[in-house]
Each structure stands twice: as C-alpha cells, then as structure tokens.
Amino acid sequence: MRRMFFTFASTLLLAAIGTSQNYDVAGNPPAVAPDTMSSRAAGDLLNSIPGPYDPNSGLAHNGSTLFVTSYQDGMALIYALDDSTGAQLYTVPISESGEFGLAYDHVRSLYATTKAVSSGQGFLRIYDGASGSPVTTYSTPTRGPVGAAYDGLRDVYWVCDWTDNSVTAISATTGAYIGSH
C-alpha cells in the first residue's frame, strides 16, 4: 500500500537562488488524478519557475500564487507570481531589505516576514495582503529568525532561527511566544 503525506496546502515549495519549484511530498502535482500518480516518483521535478531577481530569500504559496521576497534596485519587494507560468502578477513593497522568511496568512490575507539582527531580538513583521502596509511587528525570542510559515490549524506563525537552531511558535493574533522546539 502506497502512503501519501501532504502538507497543509498539499504542496511542498522549495526555494533555491533564482528558481522556485512546486510539487507535493509524494512528487506529484497537487491536482493530479490518482490513476496518473503511478508514473511519478517521489522528488520528480514538475515545474521550475525563474525567480524575479537574484537573490530570492523567502517563498510562500496561497493555492494559486507564489510569493517571493527579493531586494532589487534599493527596494525590498514581495513578488506575486502565477504558479503555473511564473508570470509576475503584482508586487508589494515591504519595509526594508534583509527580511528573509516569508509566510502567507490565508485567514487574514496577511504576509509575514522575518528579520535577523546582530544583537537583541529579531522580529516577525506583518503586512496587509492587499496594500502591503505594515500592520504590526512581533519580537522573536532570539536574534536570528530567517524562515516563517503560517499554521492555520493552530493560528500561529512558525519561525526558524539560525542562531540557536530552533523553531518557534508565535501567536498570529497577539505575537505572544507559544513555545520552541
């Protein structure tokens, strides 16, 4: 019996400098009919979309759109790309360069980015999904947050930190520290 494991949106998204790749954990596109899955192997590359600029530092997905953070010509932006063609749909300016992680909160239509700092506490900055305006900023318990994901089941942002190798849950509504692994 073949076991299938799916991420929240049945899609695993991987970021590499200059490209974005889209496939599920079993190596299948999310909408493939079960009788056609047998021809695919785990880890098969289904699509490769050039990133908007180099370097790209964060990647999120909302079901049909890839969101990529990048810094170009003195401006930090979130690029919205069609996940089938890679066509740029729109951009959202964000506060500053160096915001690495990117999460999309589908419940509130918000973006969340992380920023590592040299001393003190890093932060998770929340942006309005329509306007790109900053909504709030939450401190992280350590100084090196570089990745983010939104967990709709628990209503938390998961933030990974390179300075202490932790993954931390932060409340999406209050910014309170929930716990770390």
PDB file of C-alpha atoms in Angstrom:
ATOM      1  CA  MET A   1       0.000   0.000   0.000  1.00  0.00           C
ATOM      2  CA  ARG A   2       1.396   3.373  -1.024  1.00  0.00           C
ATOM      3  CA  ARG A   3       1.214   6.006   1.710  1.00  0.00           C
ATOM      4  CA  MET A   4       0.768   9.626   0.794  1.00  0.00           C
ATOM      5  CA  PHE A   5       1.751  12.531   3.018  1.00  0.00           C
ATOM      6  CA  PHE A   6       0.514  16.020   2.225  1.00  0.00           C
ATOM      7  CA  THR A   7       1.499  19.403   3.569  1.00  0.00           C
ATOM      8  CA  PHE A   8      -1.188  21.912   4.619  1.00  0.00           C
ATOM      9  CA  ALA A   9      -1.983  23.001   1.059  1.00  0.00           C
ATOM     10  CA  SER A  10      -0.931  19.656  -0.474  1.00  0.00           C
ATOM     11  CA  THR A  11       2.038  21.452  -1.942  1.00  0.00           C
ATOM     12  CA  LEU A  12       5.689  21.447  -1.000  1.00  0.00           C
ATOM     13  CA  LEU A  13       7.501  24.573  -2.129  1.00  0.00           C
ATOM     14  CA  LEU A  14      11.269  24.763  -2.200  1.00  0.00           C
ATOM     15  CA  ALA A  15      13.306  27.893  -2.741  1.00  0.00           C
ATOM     16  CA  ALA A  16      16.682  27.962  -4.402  1.00  0.00           C
ATOM     17  CA  ILE A  17      18.521  31.040  -5.515  1.00  0.00           C
ATOM     18  CA  GLY A  18      16.899  32.108  -8.772  1.00  0.00           C
ATOM     19  CA  THR A  19      14.243  29.365  -9.032  1.00  0.00           C
ATOM     20  CA  SER A  20      11.070  28.113  -7.361  1.00  0.00           C
ATOM     21  CA  GLN A  21       9.904  24.523  -7.590  1.00  0.00           C
ATOM     22  CA  ASN A  22       6.389  23.215  -6.945  1.00  0.00           C
ATOM     23  CA  TYR A  23       5.429  19.582  -6.172  1.00  0.00           C
ATOM     24  CA  ASP A  24       3.793  17.642  -3.366  1.00  0.00           C
ATOM     25  CA  VAL A  25       5.618  15.427  -0.872  1.00  0.00           C
ATOM     26  CA  ALA A  26       4.921  12.337  -2.984  1.00  0.00           C
ATOM     27  CA  GLY A  27       6.389  14.049  -6.062  1.00  0.00           C
ATOM     28  CA  ASN A  28       3.011  14.680  -7.699  1.00  0.00           C
ATOM     29  CA  PRO A  29       1.286  17.902  -8.701  1.00  0.00           C
ATOM     30  CA  PRO A  30      -1.449  18.719  -6.168  1.00  0.00           C
ATOM     31  CA  ALA A  31      -4.354  18.280  -8.610  1.00  0.00           C
ATOM     32  CA  VAL A  32      -3.275  15.045 -10.358  1.00  0.00           C
ATOM     33  CA  ALA A  33      -5.919  12.332 -10.580  1.00  0.00           C
ATOM     34  CA  PRO A  34      -4.976   9.213  -8.524  1.00  0.00           C
ATOM     35  CA  ASP A  35      -4.712   6.921 -11.580  1.00  0.00           C
ATOM     36  CA  THR A  36      -1.978   9.109 -13.123  1.00  0.00           C
ATOM     37  CA  MET A  37       0.181   9.324  -9.992  1.00  0.00           C
ATOM     38  CA  SER A  38       1.819   5.946 -10.555  1.00  0.00           C
ATOM     39  CA  SER A  39       4.029   7.348 -13.341  1.00  0.00           C
ATOM     40  CA  ARG A  40       5.638   9.866 -10.991  1.00  0.00           C
ATOM     41  CA  ALA A  41       8.359   9.199  -8.471  1.00  0.00           C
ATOM     42  CA  ALA A  42       8.930  10.956  -5.190  1.00  0.00           C
ATOM     43  CA  GLY A  43      11.000  14.058  -5.775  1.00  0.00           C
ATOM     44  CA  ASP A  44      10.195  14.393  -9.502  1.00  0.00           C
ATOM     45  CA  LEU A  45      10.588  17.996 -10.600  1.00  0.00           C
ATOM     46  CA  LEU A  46       7.265  19.102 -12.055  1.00  0.00           C
ATOM     47  CA  ASN A  47       7.973  22.726 -12.824  1.00  0.00           C
ATOM     48  CA  SER A  48      10.755  25.269 -12.498  1.00  0.00           C
ATOM     49  CA  ILE A  49       9.976  28.974 -12.490  1.00  0.00           C
ATOM     50  CA  PRO A  50      12.748  31.577 -12.631  1.00  0.00           C
ATOM     51  CA  GLY A  51      12.720  33.840  -9.596  1.00  0.00           C
ATOM     52  CA  PRO A  52      12.133  37.555 -10.164  1.00  0.00           C
ATOM     53  CA  TYR A  53      15.640  38.579  -9.065  1.00  0.00           C
ATOM     54  CA  ASP A  54      18.721  37.050  -7.538  1.00  0.00           C
ATOM     55  CA  PRO A  55      18.808  36.558  -4.621  1.00  0.00           C
ATOM     56  CA  ASN A  56      15.327  35.467  -3.638  1.00  0.00           C
ATOM     57  CA  SER A  57      15.032  34.917   0.093  1.00  0.00           C
ATOM     58  CA  GLY A  58      11.509  33.832   1.038  1.00  0.00           C
ATOM     59  CA  LEU A  59       8.753  31.771  -0.546  1.00  0.00           C
ATOM     60  CA  ALA A  60       5.073  31.272   0.305  1.00  0.00           C
ATOM     61  CA  HIS A  61       2.020  29.941  -1.561  1.00  0.00           C
ATOM     62  CA  ASN A  62      -1.712  30.614  -1.301  1.00  0.00           C
ATOM     63  CA  GLY A  63      -3.094  27.880  -3.576  1.00  0.00           C
ATOM     64  CA  SER A  64      -2.552  29.567  -6.937  1.00  0.00           C
ATOM     65  CA  THR A  65       0.068  32.247  -6.393  1.00  0.00           C
ATOM     66  CA  LEU A  66       3.715  32.013  -5.362  1.00  0.00           C
ATOM     67  CA  PHE A  67       5.013  34.872  -3.239  1.00  0.00           C
ATOM     68  CA  VAL A  68       8.760  35.540  -3.368  1.00  0.00           C
ATOM     69  CA  THR A  69      10.727  38.128  -1.387  1.00  0.00           C
ATOM     70  CA  SER A  70      13.629  39.836  -3.110  1.00  0.00           C
ATOM     71  CA  TYR A  71      15.664  43.017  -2.951  1.00  0.00           C
ATOM     72  CA  GLN A  72      16.340  44.872  -6.186  1.00  0.00           C
ATOM     73  CA  ASP A  73      17.373  48.424  -7.081  1.00  0.00           C
ATOM     74  CA  GLY A  74      17.242  49.618  -3.466  1.00  0.00           C
ATOM     75  CA  MET A  75      13.743  48.286  -2.816  1.00  0.00           C
ATOM     76  CA  ALA A  76      12.555  45.230  -0.903  1.00  0.00           C
ATOM     77  CA  LEU A  77       9.504  43.630  -2.540  1.00  0.00           C
ATOM     78  CA  ILE A  78       7.180  40.675  -2.344  1.00  0.00           C
ATOM     79  CA  TYR A  79       6.581  39.431  -5.882  1.00  0.00           C
ATOM     80  CA  ALA A  80       3.333  37.604  -6.654  1.00  0.00           C
ATOM     81  CA  LEU A  81       3.869  35.043  -9.441  1.00  0.00           C
ATOM     82  CA  ASP A  82       1.410  32.786 -11.256  1.00  0.00           C
ATOM     83  CA  ASP A  83       2.419  29.322 -10.034  1.00  0.00           C
ATOM     84  CA  SER A  84       1.808  27.725 -13.454  1.00  0.00           C
ATOM     85  CA  THR A  85       3.607  30.167 -15.729  1.00  0.00           C
ATOM     86  CA  GLY A  86       5.826  32.234 -13.443  1.00  0.00           C
ATOM     87  CA  ALA A  87       4.279  35.422 -14.829  1.00  0.00           C
ATOM     88  CA  GLN A  88       4.580  38.358 -12.441  1.00  0.00           C
ATOM     89  CA  LEU A  89       1.108  39.361 -11.245  1.00  0.00           C
ATOM     90  CA  TYR A  90       1.976  42.280  -8.950  1.00  0.00           C
ATOM     91  CA  THR A  91       4.494  43.453  -6.365  1.00  0.00           C
ATOM     92  CA  VAL A  92       4.091  44.552  -2.759  1.00  0.00           C
ATOM     93  CA  PRO A  93       6.759  46.872  -1.308  1.00  0.00           C
ATOM     94  CA  ILE A  94       7.978  45.899   2.155  1.00  0.00           C
ATOM     95  CA  SER A  95       9.769  47.960   4.775  1.00  0.00           C
ATOM     96  CA  GLU A  96      13.398  47.035   4.387  1.00  0.00           C
ATOM     97  CA  SER A  97      15.906  44.719   2.826  1.00  0.00           C
ATOM     98  CA  GLY A  98      17.142  41.715   4.740  1.00  0.00           C
ATOM     99  CA  GLU A  99      13.709  40.361   5.586  1.00  0.00           C
ATOM    100  CA  PHE A 100      14.332  36.704   4.767  1.00  0.00           C
ATOM    101  CA  GLY A 101      11.427  34.454   5.673  1.00  0.00           C
ATOM    102  CA  LEU A 102       8.010  34.784   4.122  1.00  0.00           C
ATOM    103  CA  ALA A 103       4.665  33.350   5.200  1.00  0.00           C
ATOM    104  CA  TYR A 104       1.169  33.928   3.859  1.00  0.00           C
ATOM    105  CA  ASP A 105      -1.642  34.019   6.429  1.00  0.00           C
ATOM    106  CA  HIS A 106      -4.630  32.893   4.344  1.00  0.00           C
ATOM    107  CA  VAL A 107      -7.084  33.514   7.201  1.00  0.00           C
ATOM    108  CA  ARG A 108      -6.390  37.256   7.388  1.00  0.00           C
ATOM    109  CA  SER A 109      -4.756  37.846   3.958  1.00  0.00           C
ATOM    110  CA  LEU A 110      -1.501  38.934   5.572  1.00  0.00           C
ATOM    111  CA  TYR A 111       2.172  38.452   4.719  1.00  0.00           C
ATOM    112  CA  ALA A 112       4.723  37.841   7.451  1.00  0.00           C
ATOM    113  CA  THR A 113       8.476  38.321   7.035  1.00  0.00           C
ATOM    114  CA  THR A 114      11.376  37.645   9.402  1.00  0.00           C
ATOM    115  CA  LYS A 115      14.465  39.712  10.032  1.00  0.00           C
ATOM    116  CA  ALA A 116      17.626  38.663  11.818  1.00  0.00           C
ATOM    117  CA  VAL A 117      19.603  41.283  13.740  1.00  0.00           C
ATOM    118  CA  SER A 118      23.198  41.396  15.010  1.00  0.00           C
ATOM    119  CA  SER A 119      22.165  41.931  18.636  1.00  0.00           C
ATOM    120  CA  GLY A 120      18.931  41.920  20.602  1.00  0.00           C
ATOM    121  CA  GLN A 121      15.802  40.233  19.322  1.00  0.00           C
ATOM    122  CA  GLY A 122      14.905  39.579  15.711  1.00  0.00           C
ATOM    123  CA  PHE A 123      11.398  40.241  14.519  1.00  0.00           C
ATOM    124  CA  LEU A 124       8.415  38.991  12.575  1.00  0.00           C
ATOM    125  CA  ARG A 125       6.807  41.838  10.618  1.00  0.00           C
ATOM    126  CA  ILE A 126       3.184  41.546   9.467  1.00  0.00           C
ATOM    127  CA  TYR A 127       1.933  43.266   6.274  1.00  0.00           C
ATOM    128  CA  ASP A 128      -1.543  43.832   4.879  1.00  0.00           C
ATOM    129  CA  GLY A 129      -2.017  41.438   1.945  1.00  0.00           C
ATOM    130  CA  ALA A 130      -3.806  43.979  -0.235  1.00  0.00           C
ATOM    131  CA  SER A 131      -1.867  47.197   0.349  1.00  0.00           C
ATOM    132  CA  GLY A 132       1.470  45.897   1.619  1.00  0.00           C
ATOM    133  CA  SER A 133       1.292  48.347   4.520  1.00  0.00           C
ATOM    134  CA  PRO A 134       2.930  47.212   7.758  1.00  0.00           C
ATOM    135  CA  VAL A 135       0.292  46.095  10.280  1.00  0.00           C
ATOM    136  CA  THR A 136       2.417  45.165  13.289  1.00  0.00           C
ATOM    137  CA  THR A 137       5.801  43.825  14.326  1.00  0.00           C
ATOM    138  CA  TYR A 138       6.358  40.985  16.806  1.00  0.00           C
ATOM    139  CA  SER A 139       9.673  40.334  18.567  1.00  0.00           C
ATOM    140  CA  THR A 140      11.114  36.856  18.301  1.00  0.00           C
ATOM    141  CA  PRO A 141      12.815  35.228  21.306  1.00  0.00           C
ATOM    142  CA  THR A 142      16.205  35.105  19.555  1.00  0.00           C
ATOM    143  CA  ARG A 143      18.158  37.293  17.137  1.00  0.00           C
ATOM    144  CA  GLY A 144      18.356  35.140  14.001  1.00  0.00           C
ATOM    145  CA  PRO A 145      14.900  34.400  12.546  1.00  0.00           C
ATOM    146  CA  VAL A 146      15.292  33.536   8.852  1.00  0.00           C
ATOM    147  CA  GLY A 147      12.213  31.498   7.919  1.00  0.00           C
ATOM    148  CA  ALA A 148       8.473  31.669   8.520  1.00  0.00           C
ATOM    149  CA  ALA A 149       5.328  29.641   7.880  1.00  0.00           C
ATOM    150  CA  TYR A 150       1.702  30.204   8.842  1.00  0.00           C
ATOM    151  CA  ASP A 151      -0.154  27.340  10.552  1.00  0.00           C
ATOM    152  CA  GLY A 152      -3.902  27.903  10.104  1.00  0.00           C
ATOM    153  CA  LEU A 153      -4.833  24.920  12.286  1.00  0.00           C
ATOM    154  CA  ARG A 154      -3.095  26.406  15.344  1.00  0.00           C
ATOM    155  CA  ASP A 155      -3.278  30.075  14.216  1.00  0.00           C
ATOM    156  CA  VAL A 156       0.442  30.587  14.773  1.00  0.00           C
ATOM    157  CA  TYR A 157       3.450  31.687  12.784  1.00  0.00           C
ATOM    158  CA  TRP A 158       6.304  29.207  12.925  1.00  0.00           C
ATOM    159  CA  VAL A 159       9.685  30.938  12.816  1.00  0.00           C
ATOM    160  CA  CYS A 160      13.012  29.148  12.380  1.00  0.00           C
ATOM    161  CA  ASP A 161      16.160  30.685  13.817  1.00  0.00           C
ATOM    162  CA  TRP A 162      19.702  30.015  12.619  1.00  0.00           C
ATOM    163  CA  THR A 163      21.436  31.287  15.778  1.00  0.00           C
ATOM    164  CA  ASP A 164      20.053  28.600  18.087  1.00  0.00           C
ATOM    165  CA  ASN A 165      18.625  26.045  15.620  1.00  0.00           C
ATOM    166  CA  SER A 166      15.095  26.496  16.975  1.00  0.00           C
ATOM    167  CA  VAL A 167      11.611  26.523  15.520  1.00  0.00           C
ATOM    168  CA  THR A 168       9.310  28.826  17.491  1.00  0.00           C
ATOM    169  CA  ALA A 169       5.521  29.233  17.529  1.00  0.00           C
ATOM    170  CA  ILE A 170       4.278  32.833  17.791  1.00  0.00           C
ATOM    171  CA  SER A 171       0.569  33.683  18.167  1.00  0.00           C
ATOM    172  CA  ALA A 172      -0.798  35.173  14.942  1.00  0.00           C
ATOM    173  CA  THR A 173      -3.226  37.407  16.853  1.00  0.00           C
ATOM    174  CA  THR A 174      -1.124  38.653  19.783  1.00  0.00           C
ATOM    175  CA  GLY A 175       2.510  37.974  18.879  1.00  0.00           C
ATOM    176  CA  ALA A 176       2.926  36.064  22.157  1.00  0.00           C
ATOM    177  CA  TYR A 177       5.636  33.436  22.372  1.00  0.00           C
ATOM    178  CA  ILE A 178       3.965  29.986  22.460  1.00  0.00           C
ATOM    179  CA  GLY A 179       6.998  27.686  22.587  1.00  0.00           C
ATOM    180  CA  SER A 180      10.089  26.406  20.777  1.00  0.00           C
ATOM    181  CA  HIS A 181      11.406  23.094  19.545  1.00  0.00           C
TER     182      HIS A 181
END
